[in-house]
Amino acid sequence: MKPEKWERIARLLKAEYISNREAAARLGVGKEAVAEVRSDLGLPRFVLRRTWTREEFEALAPLIRGGHRLWRGRRSPDGTPVAGQNVTAYRVSFRLHHQREPVGHVKTACTRKWCVEGSHLADDLLRTAAVVDAATLPELPAEATWRGMDIVAIRRCLRGPEPWPALTLAEARFAFRFSNPDMGAAELGSRLGLRAETIQRYRTKGVPS
């Protein structure tokens, strides 16, 4: 095998958790060549995972700037992060973070495309909770969780000292409704994980539904 060919295959195998068949198709080489390079690198055989531990998932989705996670595993033809047969990395990450099965579709709730950080994902339940009219709730619910949101984390972000826990976009928007209007936009943004400009926009135009 030519060194250039070996290097191309090696770069892909080290960058992504990918099957020999998919790597061969993507690079236009034979599966035998991919298997040979995989063996040379000492990489384990590709297996579609049915269950994930947090450590396994985070090994393929390292944290990057801004608290986002970049998926280095397989992707569907349209770019969606894939963690196994008929399951996206979004659903796996959501399950690991929230310790429950997601309801409906799981989508990225932050501004980073393809982010798979669990706290940045929202299912149908969280998206529904985000649009609840705060006028019906004079104060934060007393429960630890409410409609899939971590009320304890929200309280800490609104009233507690640093470090503040990471909130989902749905939780941050919900928390904003109960925030102190006299608090500076920069400080409130830091507490909720939002930009100061976003806080100002929410105050002048309202929270998006």
Short mmCIF file of C-alpha atoms in Angstrom, two decimals:
data_model
loop_
_atom_site.label_atom_id
_atom_site.label_comp_id
_atom_site.label_asym_id
_atom_site.label_seq_id
_atom_site.Cartn_x
_atom_site.Cartn_y
_atom_site.Cartn_z
CA MET A 1 0.00 0.00 0.00
CA LYS A 2 1.32 3.43 -0.91
CA PRO A 3 2.17 5.69 2.05
CA GLU A 4 -0.21 8.40 0.82
CA LYS A 5 -3.11 5.95 0.75
CA TRP A 6 -2.25 4.62 4.20
CA GLU A 7 -2.12 8.16 5.59
CA ARG A 8 -5.54 9.09 4.14
CA ILE A 9 -7.16 6.03 5.69
CA ALA A 10 -5.36 6.52 9.00
CA ARG A 11 -6.47 10.14 9.28
CA LEU A 12 -10.11 9.18 8.83
CA LEU A 13 -9.99 6.24 11.25
CA LYS A 14 -8.33 8.36 13.93
CA ALA A 15 -10.75 11.24 13.42
CA GLU A 16 -14.03 9.30 13.42
CA TYR A 17 -15.57 6.17 14.89
CA ILE A 18 -16.44 4.61 11.56
CA SER A 19 -16.87 1.15 10.03
CA ASN A 20 -14.46 -0.29 7.46
CA ARG A 21 -17.27 -0.30 4.90
CA GLU A 22 -18.15 3.35 5.43
CA ALA A 23 -14.49 4.43 5.42
CA ALA A 24 -13.85 2.48 2.23
CA ALA A 25 -16.86 4.02 0.50
CA ARG A 26 -15.94 7.53 1.59
CA LEU A 27 -12.31 7.25 0.47
CA GLY A 28 -12.87 5.09 -2.60
CA VAL A 29 -10.61 2.27 -1.38
CA GLY A 30 -11.11 -1.39 -0.59
CA LYS A 31 -12.39 -2.61 2.78
CA GLU A 32 -9.32 -4.81 3.08
CA ALA A 33 -7.08 -1.74 2.93
CA VAL A 34 -9.08 -0.06 5.69
CA ALA A 35 -8.91 -3.21 7.82
CA GLU A 36 -5.15 -3.34 7.34
CA VAL A 37 -4.68 0.27 8.47
CA ARG A 38 -7.03 -0.25 11.42
CA SER A 39 -4.88 -3.18 12.50
CA ASP A 40 -1.68 -1.18 12.02
CA LEU A 41 -3.07 1.56 14.26
CA GLY A 42 -4.22 -0.91 16.90
CA LEU A 43 -7.78 0.40 16.73
CA PRO A 44 -10.61 -1.86 17.92
CA ARG A 45 -13.08 -3.40 15.50
CA PHE A 46 -16.04 -1.15 14.76
CA VAL A 47 -19.20 -2.23 16.59
CA LEU A 48 -22.58 -0.51 16.51
CA ARG A 49 -23.26 0.33 20.14
CA ARG A 50 -26.66 -0.28 21.68
CA THR A 51 -25.78 1.22 25.05
CA TRP A 52 -23.38 4.01 25.91
CA THR A 53 -21.59 5.05 29.07
CA ARG A 54 -20.89 8.73 29.66
CA GLU A 55 -17.15 8.05 29.34
CA GLU A 56 -17.56 6.34 25.96
CA PHE A 57 -19.76 9.12 24.66
CA GLU A 58 -17.54 11.95 25.85
CA ALA A 59 -14.49 10.26 24.31
CA LEU A 60 -16.15 10.71 20.92
CA ALA A 61 -17.63 14.12 21.73
CA PRO A 62 -14.94 16.29 23.36
CA LEU A 63 -15.78 19.67 24.84
CA ILE A 64 -14.85 22.65 22.71
CA ARG A 65 -14.93 26.39 23.26
CA GLY A 66 -18.24 27.70 24.54
CA GLY A 67 -19.17 24.51 26.38
CA HIS A 68 -20.26 22.76 23.18
CA ARG A 69 -19.44 19.17 22.23
CA LEU A 70 -18.25 18.24 18.76
CA TRP A 71 -19.20 14.74 17.56
CA ARG A 72 -16.26 12.86 16.07
CA GLY A 73 -18.18 9.68 15.35
CA ARG A 74 -20.30 8.64 12.38
CA ARG A 75 -22.65 10.97 10.57
CA SER A 76 -25.60 10.46 8.28
CA PRO A 77 -25.42 11.73 4.68
CA ASP A 78 -26.96 15.05 5.78
CA GLY A 79 -24.40 15.48 8.57
CA THR A 80 -26.51 14.39 11.55
CA PRO A 81 -24.35 12.82 14.30
CA VAL A 82 -25.08 9.08 14.48
CA ALA A 83 -24.36 6.92 17.54
CA GLY A 84 -25.71 3.60 16.32
CA GLN A 85 -28.27 1.91 14.15
CA ASN A 86 -31.35 4.15 13.97
CA VAL A 87 -30.21 6.36 16.86
CA THR A 88 -28.67 9.82 16.74
CA ALA A 89 -25.94 11.07 19.05
CA TYR A 90 -28.46 13.70 20.17
CA ARG A 91 -30.73 11.08 21.73
CA VAL A 92 -27.85 9.26 23.41
CA SER A 93 -26.47 12.51 24.86
CA PHE A 94 -29.90 13.67 26.00
CA ARG A 95 -30.49 10.34 27.76
CA LEU A 96 -27.12 10.46 29.52
CA HIS A 97 -27.60 14.07 30.66
CA HIS A 98 -31.26 14.04 31.72
CA GLN A 99 -31.41 10.41 32.87
CA ARG A 100 -34.66 9.84 31.01
CA GLU A 101 -35.84 8.93 27.55
CA PRO A 102 -36.44 11.95 25.32
CA VAL A 103 -39.98 12.74 24.24
CA GLY A 104 -40.32 13.28 20.50
CA HIS A 105 -37.50 14.80 18.48
CA VAL A 106 -34.24 15.88 20.12
CA LYS A 107 -32.71 19.01 18.60
CA THR A 108 -29.81 21.30 19.35
CA ALA A 109 -31.04 24.27 21.36
CA CYS A 110 -27.84 26.33 21.16
CA THR A 111 -26.27 28.29 18.33
CA ARG A 112 -23.57 25.71 17.48
CA LYS A 113 -24.68 23.49 14.61
CA TRP A 114 -24.40 19.74 15.34
CA CYS A 115 -23.59 20.36 19.03
CA VAL A 116 -24.23 17.19 21.06
CA GLU A 117 -23.72 18.58 24.58
CA GLY A 118 -26.57 17.15 26.65
CA SER A 119 -27.34 20.43 28.39
CA HIS A 120 -27.68 22.11 24.98
CA LEU A 121 -30.33 19.71 23.69
CA ALA A 122 -34.10 19.85 23.98
CA ASP A 123 -36.87 17.36 23.29
CA ASP A 124 -40.54 18.12 22.64
CA LEU A 125 -41.19 18.33 26.40
CA LEU A 126 -38.51 20.95 27.04
CA ARG A 127 -39.50 22.98 24.00
CA THR A 128 -43.11 23.01 25.18
CA ALA A 129 -42.07 24.10 28.67
CA ALA A 130 -40.03 26.95 27.21
CA VAL A 131 -43.10 28.68 25.84
CA VAL A 132 -45.20 28.53 29.01
CA ASP A 133 -46.56 31.98 29.83
CA ALA A 134 -44.79 33.15 32.99
CA ALA A 135 -47.90 35.13 33.94
CA THR A 136 -49.47 31.85 35.03
CA LEU A 137 -46.56 31.23 37.43
CA PRO A 138 -45.97 34.01 39.98
CA GLU A 139 -42.84 32.22 41.20
CA LEU A 140 -40.65 29.28 40.31
CA PRO A 141 -42.22 25.85 40.86
CA ALA A 142 -41.29 24.27 44.19
CA GLU A 143 -40.40 20.91 42.64
CA ALA A 144 -36.82 19.85 41.81
CA THR A 145 -37.87 19.36 38.20
CA TRP A 146 -40.81 20.78 36.29
CA ARG A 147 -41.84 19.78 32.79
CA GLY A 148 -38.42 18.27 32.23
CA MET A 149 -36.51 21.33 33.45
CA ASP A 150 -34.02 21.35 36.33
CA ILE A 151 -35.56 23.91 38.69
CA VAL A 152 -32.75 23.47 41.23
CA ALA A 153 -30.18 24.47 38.60
CA ILE A 154 -32.34 27.41 37.53
CA ARG A 155 -32.56 28.67 41.13
CA ARG A 156 -28.79 28.42 41.53
CA CYS A 157 -28.23 30.41 38.35
CA LEU A 158 -30.70 33.11 39.37
CA ARG A 159 -29.74 33.46 43.03
CA GLY A 160 -26.62 31.49 43.85
CA PRO A 161 -22.88 32.25 43.71
CA GLU A 162 -20.49 30.91 41.09
CA PRO A 163 -19.96 28.39 39.64
CA TRP A 164 -23.34 28.33 37.92
CA PRO A 165 -24.58 25.09 36.33
CA ALA A 166 -25.08 24.93 32.58
CA LEU A 167 -28.70 25.40 31.51
CA THR A 168 -30.38 24.26 28.34
CA LEU A 169 -31.68 27.02 26.11
CA ALA A 170 -35.21 26.15 27.25
CA GLU A 171 -34.17 26.41 30.91
CA ALA A 172 -32.31 29.69 30.32
CA ARG A 173 -35.33 31.24 28.62
CA PHE A 174 -37.60 30.01 31.38
CA ALA A 175 -35.21 31.34 34.05
CA PHE A 176 -35.11 34.74 32.35
CA ARG A 177 -38.82 35.16 33.04
CA PHE A 178 -38.07 35.08 36.79
CA SER A 179 -34.87 37.10 36.74
CA ASN A 180 -34.25 40.42 38.48
CA PRO A 181 -34.95 43.17 35.90
CA ASP A 182 -32.42 45.41 37.65
CA MET A 183 -29.56 42.92 37.22
CA GLY A 184 -27.05 43.91 34.57
CA ALA A 185 -27.37 42.17 31.22
CA ALA A 186 -23.76 40.96 31.34
CA GLU A 187 -24.13 39.37 34.78
CA LEU A 188 -27.49 37.78 34.00
CA GLY A 189 -26.11 36.50 30.71
CA SER A 190 -23.18 34.89 32.52
CA ARG A 191 -25.55 33.26 34.99
CA LEU A 192 -27.87 31.87 32.32
CA GLY A 193 -25.26 31.05 29.68
CA LEU A 194 -26.55 33.70 27.28
CA ARG A 195 -24.90 36.68 25.65
CA ALA A 196 -25.56 40.13 27.10
CA GLU A 197 -26.99 41.16 23.72
CA THR A 198 -29.47 38.28 23.96
CA ILE A 199 -30.57 39.43 27.42
CA GLN A 200 -31.11 42.95 26.09
CA ARG A 201 -33.14 41.60 23.18
CA TYR A 202 -35.31 39.51 25.51
CA ARG A 203 -35.94 42.61 27.64
CA THR A 204 -36.98 44.77 24.71
CA LYS A 205 -38.67 42.26 22.42
CA GLY A 206 -39.61 39.40 24.73
CA VAL A 207 -38.52 35.77 24.89
CA PRO A 208 -39.03 33.87 21.60
CA SER A 209 -41.84 31.34 21.64
#
